[in-house]
XYZ file of N, CA and C in Angstrom:
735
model
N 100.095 49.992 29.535
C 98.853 50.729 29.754
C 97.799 49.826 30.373
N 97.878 48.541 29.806
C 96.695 47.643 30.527
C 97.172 47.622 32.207
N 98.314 47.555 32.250
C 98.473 47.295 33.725
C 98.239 48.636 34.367
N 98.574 49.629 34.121
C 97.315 50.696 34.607
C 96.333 50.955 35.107
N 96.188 49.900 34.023
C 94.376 50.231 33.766
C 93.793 48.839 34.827
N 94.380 48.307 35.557
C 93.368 47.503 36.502
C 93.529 48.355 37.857
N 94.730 49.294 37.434
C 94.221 50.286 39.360
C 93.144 51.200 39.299
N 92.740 51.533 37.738
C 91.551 52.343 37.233
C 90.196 51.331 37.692
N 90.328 49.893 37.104
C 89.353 49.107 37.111
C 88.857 48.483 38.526
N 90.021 49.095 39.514
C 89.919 48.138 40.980
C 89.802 46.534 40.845
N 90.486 46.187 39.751
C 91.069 44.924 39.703
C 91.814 44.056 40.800
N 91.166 42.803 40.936
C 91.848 41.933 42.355
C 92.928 41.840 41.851
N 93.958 41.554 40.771
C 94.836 41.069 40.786
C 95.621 41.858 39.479
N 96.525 43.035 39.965
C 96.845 43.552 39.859
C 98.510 44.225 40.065
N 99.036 43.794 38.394
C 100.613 44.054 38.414
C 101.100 45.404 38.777
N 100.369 46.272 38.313
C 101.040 47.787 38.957
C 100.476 48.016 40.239
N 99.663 47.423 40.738
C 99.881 47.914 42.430
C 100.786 47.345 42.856
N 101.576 45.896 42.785
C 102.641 45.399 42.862
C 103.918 46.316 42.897
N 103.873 46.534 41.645
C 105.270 47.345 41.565
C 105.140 48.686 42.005
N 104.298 49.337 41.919
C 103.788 51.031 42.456
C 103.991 50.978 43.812
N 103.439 49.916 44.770
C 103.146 50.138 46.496
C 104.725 48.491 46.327
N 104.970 48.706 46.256
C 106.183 47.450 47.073
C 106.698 47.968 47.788
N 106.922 48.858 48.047
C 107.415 49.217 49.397
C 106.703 49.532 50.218
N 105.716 49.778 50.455
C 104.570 49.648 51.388
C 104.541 48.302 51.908
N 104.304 47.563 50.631
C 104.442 46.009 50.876
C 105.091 45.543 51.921
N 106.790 45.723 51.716
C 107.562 44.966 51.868
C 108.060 45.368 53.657
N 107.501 46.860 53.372
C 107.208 47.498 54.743
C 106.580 46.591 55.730
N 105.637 46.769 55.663
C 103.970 46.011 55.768
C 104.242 44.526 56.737
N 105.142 43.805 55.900
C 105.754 42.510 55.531
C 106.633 42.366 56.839
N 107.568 43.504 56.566
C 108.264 43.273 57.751
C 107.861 43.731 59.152
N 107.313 44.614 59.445
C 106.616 44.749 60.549
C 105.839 43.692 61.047
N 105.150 42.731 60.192
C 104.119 41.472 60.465
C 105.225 40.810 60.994
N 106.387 40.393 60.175
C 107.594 39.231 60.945
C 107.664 39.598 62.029
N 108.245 40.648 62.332
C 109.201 41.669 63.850
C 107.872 41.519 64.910
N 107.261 41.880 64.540
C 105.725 41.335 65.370
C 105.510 40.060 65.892
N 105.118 39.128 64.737
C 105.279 37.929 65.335
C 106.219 37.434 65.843
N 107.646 37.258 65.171
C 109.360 36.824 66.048
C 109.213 36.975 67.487
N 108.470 38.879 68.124
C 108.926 39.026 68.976
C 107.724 38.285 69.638
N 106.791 38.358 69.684
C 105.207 37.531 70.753
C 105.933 36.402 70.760
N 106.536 35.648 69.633
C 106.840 33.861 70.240
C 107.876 33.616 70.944
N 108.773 34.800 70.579
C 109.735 34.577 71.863
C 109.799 35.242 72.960
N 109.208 36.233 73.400
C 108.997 36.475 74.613
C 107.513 35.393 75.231
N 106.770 35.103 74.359
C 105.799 33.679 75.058
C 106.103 32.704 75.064
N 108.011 32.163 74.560
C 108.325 30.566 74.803
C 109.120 30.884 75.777
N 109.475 32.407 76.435
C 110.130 32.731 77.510
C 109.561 32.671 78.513
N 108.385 33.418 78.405
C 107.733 32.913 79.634
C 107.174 32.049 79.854
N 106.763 31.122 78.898
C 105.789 29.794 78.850
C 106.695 28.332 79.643
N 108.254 28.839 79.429
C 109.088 27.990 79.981
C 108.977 27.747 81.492
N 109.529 28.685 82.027
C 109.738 28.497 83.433
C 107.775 28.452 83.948
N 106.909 28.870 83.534
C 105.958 28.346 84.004
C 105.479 26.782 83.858
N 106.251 26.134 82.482
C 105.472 25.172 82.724
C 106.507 24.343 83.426
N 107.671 24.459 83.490
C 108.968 24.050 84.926
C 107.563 24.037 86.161
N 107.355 25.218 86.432
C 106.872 25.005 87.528
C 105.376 24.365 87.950
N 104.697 24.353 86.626
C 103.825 23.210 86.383
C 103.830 21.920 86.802
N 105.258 21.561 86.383
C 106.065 20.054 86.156
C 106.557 19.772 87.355
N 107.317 20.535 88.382
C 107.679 20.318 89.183
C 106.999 20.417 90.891
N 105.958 21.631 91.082
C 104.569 21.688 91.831
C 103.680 21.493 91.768
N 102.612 19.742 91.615
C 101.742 20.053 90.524
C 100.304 20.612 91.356
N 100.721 21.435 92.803
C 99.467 22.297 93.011
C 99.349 23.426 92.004
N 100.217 23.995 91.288
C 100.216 24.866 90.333
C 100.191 24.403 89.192
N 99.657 23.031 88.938
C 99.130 22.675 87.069
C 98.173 23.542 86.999
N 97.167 23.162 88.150
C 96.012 23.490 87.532
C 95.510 24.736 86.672
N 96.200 25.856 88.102
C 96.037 26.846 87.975
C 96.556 27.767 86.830
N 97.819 26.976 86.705
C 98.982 28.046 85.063
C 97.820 27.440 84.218
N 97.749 26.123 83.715
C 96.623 25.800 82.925
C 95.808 26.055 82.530
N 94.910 26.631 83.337
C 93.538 27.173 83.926
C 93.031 28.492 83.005
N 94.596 29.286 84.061
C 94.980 30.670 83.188
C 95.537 30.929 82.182
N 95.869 30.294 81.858
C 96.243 30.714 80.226
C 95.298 30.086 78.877
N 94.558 29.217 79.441
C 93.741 28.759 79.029
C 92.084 29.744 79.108
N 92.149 30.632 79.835
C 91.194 31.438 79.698
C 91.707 32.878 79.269
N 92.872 33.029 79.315
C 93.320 34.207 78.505
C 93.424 34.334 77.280
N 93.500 32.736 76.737
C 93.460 32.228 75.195
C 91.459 32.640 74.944
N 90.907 32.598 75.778
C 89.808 32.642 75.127
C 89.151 33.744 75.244
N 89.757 34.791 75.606
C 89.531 36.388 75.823
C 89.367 36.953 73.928
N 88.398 37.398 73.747
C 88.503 37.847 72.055
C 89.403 39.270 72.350
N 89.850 39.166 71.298
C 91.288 39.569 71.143
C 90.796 41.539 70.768
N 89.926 42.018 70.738
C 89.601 43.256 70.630
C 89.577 43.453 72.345
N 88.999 42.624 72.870
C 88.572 42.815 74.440
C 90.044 43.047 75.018
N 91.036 42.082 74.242
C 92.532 41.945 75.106
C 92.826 43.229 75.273
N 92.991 43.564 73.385
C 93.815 44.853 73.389
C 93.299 45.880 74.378
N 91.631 46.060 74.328
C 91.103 47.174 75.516
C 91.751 47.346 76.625
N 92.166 45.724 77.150
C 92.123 45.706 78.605
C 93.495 46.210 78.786
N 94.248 45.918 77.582
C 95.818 46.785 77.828
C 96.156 47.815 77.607
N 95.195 48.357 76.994
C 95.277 49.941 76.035
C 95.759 51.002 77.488
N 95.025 50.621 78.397
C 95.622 51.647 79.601
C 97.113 51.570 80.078
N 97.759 50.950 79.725
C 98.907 49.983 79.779
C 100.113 50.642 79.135
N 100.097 50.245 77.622
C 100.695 49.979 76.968
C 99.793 51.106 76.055
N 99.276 51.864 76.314
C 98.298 52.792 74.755
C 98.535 52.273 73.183
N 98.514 53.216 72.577
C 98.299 52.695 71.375
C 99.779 52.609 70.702
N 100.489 51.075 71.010
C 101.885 51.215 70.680
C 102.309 49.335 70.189
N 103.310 49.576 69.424
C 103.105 48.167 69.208
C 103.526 47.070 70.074
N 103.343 47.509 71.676
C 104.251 46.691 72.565
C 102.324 46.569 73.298
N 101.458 47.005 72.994
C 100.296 46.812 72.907
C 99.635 45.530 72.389
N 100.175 44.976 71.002
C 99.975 44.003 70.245
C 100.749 43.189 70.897
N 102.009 43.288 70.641
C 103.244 42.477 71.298
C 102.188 41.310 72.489
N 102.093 42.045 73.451
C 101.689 41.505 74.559
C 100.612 40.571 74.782
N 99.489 41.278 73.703
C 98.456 40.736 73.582
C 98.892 39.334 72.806
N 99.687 39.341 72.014
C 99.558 38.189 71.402
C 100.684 37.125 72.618
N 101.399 37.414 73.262
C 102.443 36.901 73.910
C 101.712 35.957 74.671
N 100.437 36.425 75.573
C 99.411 36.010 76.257
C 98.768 34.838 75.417
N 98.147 35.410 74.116
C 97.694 34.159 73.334
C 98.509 32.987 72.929
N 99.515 33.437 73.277
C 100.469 32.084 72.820
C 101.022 31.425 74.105
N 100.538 31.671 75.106
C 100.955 30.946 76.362
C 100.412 29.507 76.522
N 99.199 29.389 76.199
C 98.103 28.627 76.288
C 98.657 27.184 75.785
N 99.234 27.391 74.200
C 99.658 26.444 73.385
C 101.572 26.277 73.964
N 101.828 27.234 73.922
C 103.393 27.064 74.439
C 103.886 26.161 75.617
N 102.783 26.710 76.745
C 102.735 25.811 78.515
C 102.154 24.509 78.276
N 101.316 24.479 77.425
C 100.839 22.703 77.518
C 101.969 21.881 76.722
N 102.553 22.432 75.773
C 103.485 21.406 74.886
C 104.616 20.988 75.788
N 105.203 22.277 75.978
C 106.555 22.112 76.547
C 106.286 21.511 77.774
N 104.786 21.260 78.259
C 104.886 20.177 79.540
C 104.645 19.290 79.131
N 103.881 19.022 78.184
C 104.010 17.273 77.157
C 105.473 17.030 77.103
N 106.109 17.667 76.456
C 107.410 17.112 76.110
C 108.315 16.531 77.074
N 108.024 17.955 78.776
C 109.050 17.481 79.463
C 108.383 16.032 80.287
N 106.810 15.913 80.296
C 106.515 14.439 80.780
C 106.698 13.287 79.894
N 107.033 13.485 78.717
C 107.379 12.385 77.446
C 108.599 11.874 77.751
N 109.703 13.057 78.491
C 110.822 12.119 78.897
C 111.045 10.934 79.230
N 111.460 9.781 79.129
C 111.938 8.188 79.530
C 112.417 8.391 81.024
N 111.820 7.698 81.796
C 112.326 7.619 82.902
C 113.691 6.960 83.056
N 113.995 6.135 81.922
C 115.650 5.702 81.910
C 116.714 6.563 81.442
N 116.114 7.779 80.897
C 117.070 9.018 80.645
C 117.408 9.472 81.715
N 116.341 10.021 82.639
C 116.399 10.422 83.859
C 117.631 9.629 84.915
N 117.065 8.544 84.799
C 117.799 7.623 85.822
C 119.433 7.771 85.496
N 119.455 7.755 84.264
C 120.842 7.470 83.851
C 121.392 8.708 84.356
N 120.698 9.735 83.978
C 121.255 11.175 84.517
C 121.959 11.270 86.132
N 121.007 11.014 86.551
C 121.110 10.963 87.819
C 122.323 10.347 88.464
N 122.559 9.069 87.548
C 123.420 7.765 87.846
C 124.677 8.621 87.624
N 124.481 9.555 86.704
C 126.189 9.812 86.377
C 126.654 11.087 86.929
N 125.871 11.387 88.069
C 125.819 12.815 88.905
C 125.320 13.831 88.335
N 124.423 13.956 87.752
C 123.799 15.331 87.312
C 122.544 15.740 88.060
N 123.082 17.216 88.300
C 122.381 17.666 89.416
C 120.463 18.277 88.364
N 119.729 18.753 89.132
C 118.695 19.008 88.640
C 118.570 20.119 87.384
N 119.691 21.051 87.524
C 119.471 21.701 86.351
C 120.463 21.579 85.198
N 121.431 20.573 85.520
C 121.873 20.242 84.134
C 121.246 19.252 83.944
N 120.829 17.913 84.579
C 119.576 17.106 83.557
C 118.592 17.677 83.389
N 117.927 19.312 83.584
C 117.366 20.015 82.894
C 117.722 20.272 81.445
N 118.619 20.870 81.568
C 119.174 21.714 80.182
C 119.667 20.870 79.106
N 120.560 19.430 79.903
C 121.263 18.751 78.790
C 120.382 17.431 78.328
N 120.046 17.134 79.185
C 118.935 15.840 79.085
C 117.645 15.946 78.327
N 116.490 16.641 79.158
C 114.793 16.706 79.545
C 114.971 17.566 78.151
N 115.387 18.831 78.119
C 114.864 19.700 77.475
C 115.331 18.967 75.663
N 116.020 18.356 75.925
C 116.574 18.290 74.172
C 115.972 16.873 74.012
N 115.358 16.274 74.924
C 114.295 15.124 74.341
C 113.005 15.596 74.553
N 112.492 17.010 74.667
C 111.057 17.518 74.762
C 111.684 18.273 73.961
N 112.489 18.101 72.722
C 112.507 19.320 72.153
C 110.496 18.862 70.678
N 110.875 17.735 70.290
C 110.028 17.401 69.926
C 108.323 18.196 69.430
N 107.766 18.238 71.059
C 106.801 18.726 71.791
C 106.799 20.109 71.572
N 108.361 20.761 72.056
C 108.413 21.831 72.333
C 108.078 22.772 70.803
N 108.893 22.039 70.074
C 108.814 23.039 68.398
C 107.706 22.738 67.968
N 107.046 21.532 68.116
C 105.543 21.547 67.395
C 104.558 22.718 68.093
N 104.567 23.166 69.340
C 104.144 23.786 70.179
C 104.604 25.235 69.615
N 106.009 25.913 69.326
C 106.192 26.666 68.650
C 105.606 26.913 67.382
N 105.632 26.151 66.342
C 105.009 25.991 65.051
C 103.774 26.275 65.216
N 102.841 25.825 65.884
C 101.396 26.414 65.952
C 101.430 27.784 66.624
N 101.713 27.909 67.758
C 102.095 29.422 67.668
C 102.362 30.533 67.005
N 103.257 30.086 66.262
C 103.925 30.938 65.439
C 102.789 31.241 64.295
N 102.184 30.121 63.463
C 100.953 30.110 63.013
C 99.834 30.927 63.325
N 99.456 30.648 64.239
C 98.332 31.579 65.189
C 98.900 33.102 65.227
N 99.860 32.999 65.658
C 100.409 34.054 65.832
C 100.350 35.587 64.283
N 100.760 34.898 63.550
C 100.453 35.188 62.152
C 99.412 35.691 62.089
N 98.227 34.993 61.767
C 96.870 35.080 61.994
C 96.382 36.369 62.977
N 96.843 36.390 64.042
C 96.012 36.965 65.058
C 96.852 38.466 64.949
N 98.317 38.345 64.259
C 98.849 39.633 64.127
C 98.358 40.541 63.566
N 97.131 40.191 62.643
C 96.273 41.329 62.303
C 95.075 42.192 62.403
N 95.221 41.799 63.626
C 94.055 41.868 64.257
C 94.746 43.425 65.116
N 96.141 43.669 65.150
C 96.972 44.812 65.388
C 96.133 45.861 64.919
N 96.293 45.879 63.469
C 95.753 46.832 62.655
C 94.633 47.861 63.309
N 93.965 47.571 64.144
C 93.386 48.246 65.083
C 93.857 49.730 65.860
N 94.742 49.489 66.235
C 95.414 50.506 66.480
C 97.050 50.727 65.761
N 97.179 49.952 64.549
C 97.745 50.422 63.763
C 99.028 49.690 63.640
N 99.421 48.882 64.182
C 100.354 47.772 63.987
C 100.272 46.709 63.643
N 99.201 46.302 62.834
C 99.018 45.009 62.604
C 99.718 44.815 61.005
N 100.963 45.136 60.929
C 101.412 44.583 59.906
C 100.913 44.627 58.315
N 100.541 43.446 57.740
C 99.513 43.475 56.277
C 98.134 43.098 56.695
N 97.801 42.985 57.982
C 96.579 43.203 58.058
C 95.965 44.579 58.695
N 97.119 45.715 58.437
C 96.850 47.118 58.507
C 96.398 47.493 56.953
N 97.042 46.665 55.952
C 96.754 47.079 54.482
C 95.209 46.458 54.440
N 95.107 45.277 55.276
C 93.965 44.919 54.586
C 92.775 45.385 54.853
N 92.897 46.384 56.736
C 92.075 46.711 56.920
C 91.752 48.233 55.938
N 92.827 48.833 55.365
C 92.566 49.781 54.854
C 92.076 49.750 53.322
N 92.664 48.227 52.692
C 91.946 48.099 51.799
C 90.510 47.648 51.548
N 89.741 47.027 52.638
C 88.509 47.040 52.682
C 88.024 48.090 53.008
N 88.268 48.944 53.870
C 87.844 50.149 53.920
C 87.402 51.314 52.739
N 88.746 51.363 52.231
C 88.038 51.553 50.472
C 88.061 51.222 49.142
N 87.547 49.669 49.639
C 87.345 48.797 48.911
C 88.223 48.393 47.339
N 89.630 48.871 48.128
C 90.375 48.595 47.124
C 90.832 47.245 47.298
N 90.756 46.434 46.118
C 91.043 45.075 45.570
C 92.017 44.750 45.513
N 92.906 45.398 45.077
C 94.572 44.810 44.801
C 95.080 44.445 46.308
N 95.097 45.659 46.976
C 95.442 45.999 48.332
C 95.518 44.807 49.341
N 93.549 44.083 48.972
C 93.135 43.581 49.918
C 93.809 41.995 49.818
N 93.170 41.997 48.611
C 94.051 40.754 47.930
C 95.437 40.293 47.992
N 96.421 41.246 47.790
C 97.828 40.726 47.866
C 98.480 41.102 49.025
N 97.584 41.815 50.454
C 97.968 41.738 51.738
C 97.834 40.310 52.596
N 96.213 39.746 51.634
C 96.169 38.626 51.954
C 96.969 37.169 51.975
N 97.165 37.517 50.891
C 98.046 36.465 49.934
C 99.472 36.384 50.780
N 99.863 37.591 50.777
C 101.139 37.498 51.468
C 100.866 36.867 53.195
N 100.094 37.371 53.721
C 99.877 37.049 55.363
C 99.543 35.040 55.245
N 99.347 34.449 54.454
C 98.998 33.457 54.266
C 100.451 32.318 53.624
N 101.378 33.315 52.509
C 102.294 32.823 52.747
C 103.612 32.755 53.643
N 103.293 33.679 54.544
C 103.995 34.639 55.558
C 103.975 32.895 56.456
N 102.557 32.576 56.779
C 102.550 31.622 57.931
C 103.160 30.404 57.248
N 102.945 29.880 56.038
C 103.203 28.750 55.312
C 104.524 28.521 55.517
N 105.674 29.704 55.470
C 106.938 30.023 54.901
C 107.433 29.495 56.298
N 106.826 29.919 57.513
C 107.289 30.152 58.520
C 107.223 28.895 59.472
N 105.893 28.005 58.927
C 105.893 26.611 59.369
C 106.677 25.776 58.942
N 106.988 26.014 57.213
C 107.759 25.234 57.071
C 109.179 25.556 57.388
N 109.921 26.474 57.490
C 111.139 26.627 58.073
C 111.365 26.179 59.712
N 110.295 26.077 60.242
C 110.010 25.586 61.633
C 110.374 23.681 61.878
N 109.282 23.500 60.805
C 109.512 21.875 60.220
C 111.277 21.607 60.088
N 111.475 22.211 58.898
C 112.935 21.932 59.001
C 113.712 22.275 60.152
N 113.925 23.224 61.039
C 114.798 23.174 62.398
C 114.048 22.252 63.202
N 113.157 21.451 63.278
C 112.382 20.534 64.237
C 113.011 18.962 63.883
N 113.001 18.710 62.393
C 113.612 18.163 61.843
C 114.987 17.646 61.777
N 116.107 18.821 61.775
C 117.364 18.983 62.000
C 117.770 18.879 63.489
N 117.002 19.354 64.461
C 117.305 19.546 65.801
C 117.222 18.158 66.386
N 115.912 17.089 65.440
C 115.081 15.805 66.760
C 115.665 14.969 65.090
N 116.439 14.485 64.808
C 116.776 13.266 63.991
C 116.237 11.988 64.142
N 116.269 12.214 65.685
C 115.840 10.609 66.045
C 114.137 10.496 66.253
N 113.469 11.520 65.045
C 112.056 11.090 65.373
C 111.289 10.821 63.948
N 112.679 10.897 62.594
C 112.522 10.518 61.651
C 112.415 8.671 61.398
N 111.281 8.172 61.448
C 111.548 6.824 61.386
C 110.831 6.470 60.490
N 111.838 5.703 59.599
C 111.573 5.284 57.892
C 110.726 3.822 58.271
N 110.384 2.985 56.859
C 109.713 1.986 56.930
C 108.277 1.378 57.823
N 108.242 2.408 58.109
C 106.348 1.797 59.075
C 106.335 1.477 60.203
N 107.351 1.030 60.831
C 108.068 0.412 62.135
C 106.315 0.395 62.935
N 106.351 -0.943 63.592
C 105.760 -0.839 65.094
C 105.199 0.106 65.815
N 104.818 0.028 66.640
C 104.929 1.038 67.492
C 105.882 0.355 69.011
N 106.162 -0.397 68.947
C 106.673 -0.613 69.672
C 107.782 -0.776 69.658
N 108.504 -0.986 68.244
C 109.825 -0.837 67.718
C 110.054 0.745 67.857
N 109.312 1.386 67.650
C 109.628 3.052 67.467
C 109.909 3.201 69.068
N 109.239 2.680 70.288
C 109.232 3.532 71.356
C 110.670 2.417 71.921
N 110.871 1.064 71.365
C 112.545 1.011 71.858
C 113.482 1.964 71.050
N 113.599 2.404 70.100
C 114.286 2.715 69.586
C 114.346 4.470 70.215
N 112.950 5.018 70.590
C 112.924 5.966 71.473
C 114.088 5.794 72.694
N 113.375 5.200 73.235
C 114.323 5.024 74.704
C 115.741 4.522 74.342
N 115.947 4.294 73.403
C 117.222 3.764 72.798
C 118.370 4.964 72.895
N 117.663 6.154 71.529
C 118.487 7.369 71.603
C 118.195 8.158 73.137
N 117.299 8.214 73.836
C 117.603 8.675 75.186
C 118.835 8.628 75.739
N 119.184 6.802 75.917
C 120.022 6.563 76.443
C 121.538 6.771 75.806
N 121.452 6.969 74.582
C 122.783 7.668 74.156
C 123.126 8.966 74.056
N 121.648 9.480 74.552
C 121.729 11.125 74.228
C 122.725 11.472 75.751
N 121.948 10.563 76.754
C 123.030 10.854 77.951
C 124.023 10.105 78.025
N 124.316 9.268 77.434
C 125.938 8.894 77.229
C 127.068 9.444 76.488
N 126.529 10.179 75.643
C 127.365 11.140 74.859
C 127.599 12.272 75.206
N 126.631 12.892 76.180
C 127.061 13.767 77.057
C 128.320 14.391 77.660
């Protein structure tokens, strides 16, 4: 009966809205993932071959740079407007909008990473006949992987964040609950939409950490090392990354 009695009381923290709305919840929950999953990978899709062509023309740094860097700073009610003619009120509306916001952070990393390459990786590549797009794929890209997942990880983060900003026209995941729980000023609602959207990003960085982790081994370096011990030992695994090839 007490637990009842805090959906009577509009209690923040509250066991029977838990168990009463979990499926709303869990609803809620998953729409926020499927949301975000899809913006970061259709924006590390396109963020790729633009910043290739960043890297490789650099009359076009400026400009990919430029632009995505001012599309990042478009407030995000203005975005959705400008697509609403587009895309109306659908969740490929959000999708997009956020795909855009994540260009910004996606194109600058993954061109850090691919200029972080060792020029003795390169060379070696070269040395052992590899043409430009397999020391793309097998070389450059898996020693910018580094760059590249930290670049994901904030994304994905942001991404989180800004997914509720959907709720607007009705896809924003648990920040559709939250807008409806401020609306009438229900507490439980607001509270454990929150809670969740907060561990939603936590969950998601750190599972990021670990495949960044698992993927770049060679950027775990124990004991304090140098810095100059770290960057032979850099160029070190380069050079076996293309010998093992």
């Amino acid at each position: 009966m007490s637990e009842a009695n805090c959906l009577v009381a509009n209690d923040w923290i509250c066991g029977e809205y838990l168990r009463s709305r979990s499926q709303e919840l869990t609803d809620a929950t998953l729409q926020h993932i499927g949301i975000t999953f899809a913006s970061v990978a259709i924006g590390l899709a396109v963020a790729l071959p633009l910043a290739l062509l960043a890297r490789s023309r650099r009359g076009f740094a400026g400009p990919v740079l430029g632009v995505t860097t001012v599309l990042y700073s478009v407030p995000s009610l203005a975005m959705f407007s400008l697509l609403l003619p587009l895309f109306g009120l659908s969740a490929s509306l959000v999708i997009t909008g956020l795909v855009l916001y994540s260009l910004t952070i996606l194109v600058r990393n993954i061109l850090a990473g691919l200029e972080s390459v060792p020029d003795e990786a390169r060379e070696a590549a070269r040395g052992m006949g590899y043409g430009p797009l397999r020391q793309l794929w097998e070389v450059e890209l898996p020693l910018a992987l580094p760059a590249l997942l930290a670049g994901v990880r904030i994304a994905t983060v942001s991404t989180v964040a800004l997914t509720t900003v959907g709720a607007i026209v009705g896809y924003g995941g648990l920040g559709t609950l939250i807008v409806d729980g401020l609306d009438s000023t229900f507490k439980a609602q607001v509270l454990s939409a929150s809670v969740l959207c907060v561990l939603l990003a936590i969950v998601a960085d750190l599972l990021l950490l670990g495949l960044q982790r698992l993927l770049t081994p060679w950027t775990r370096v124990s004991g304090g090392p140098s810095s100059r011990a770290a960057g032979r030992r850099r160029r070190a695994s380069a050079g076996r990354a293309v010998e093992s090839i």
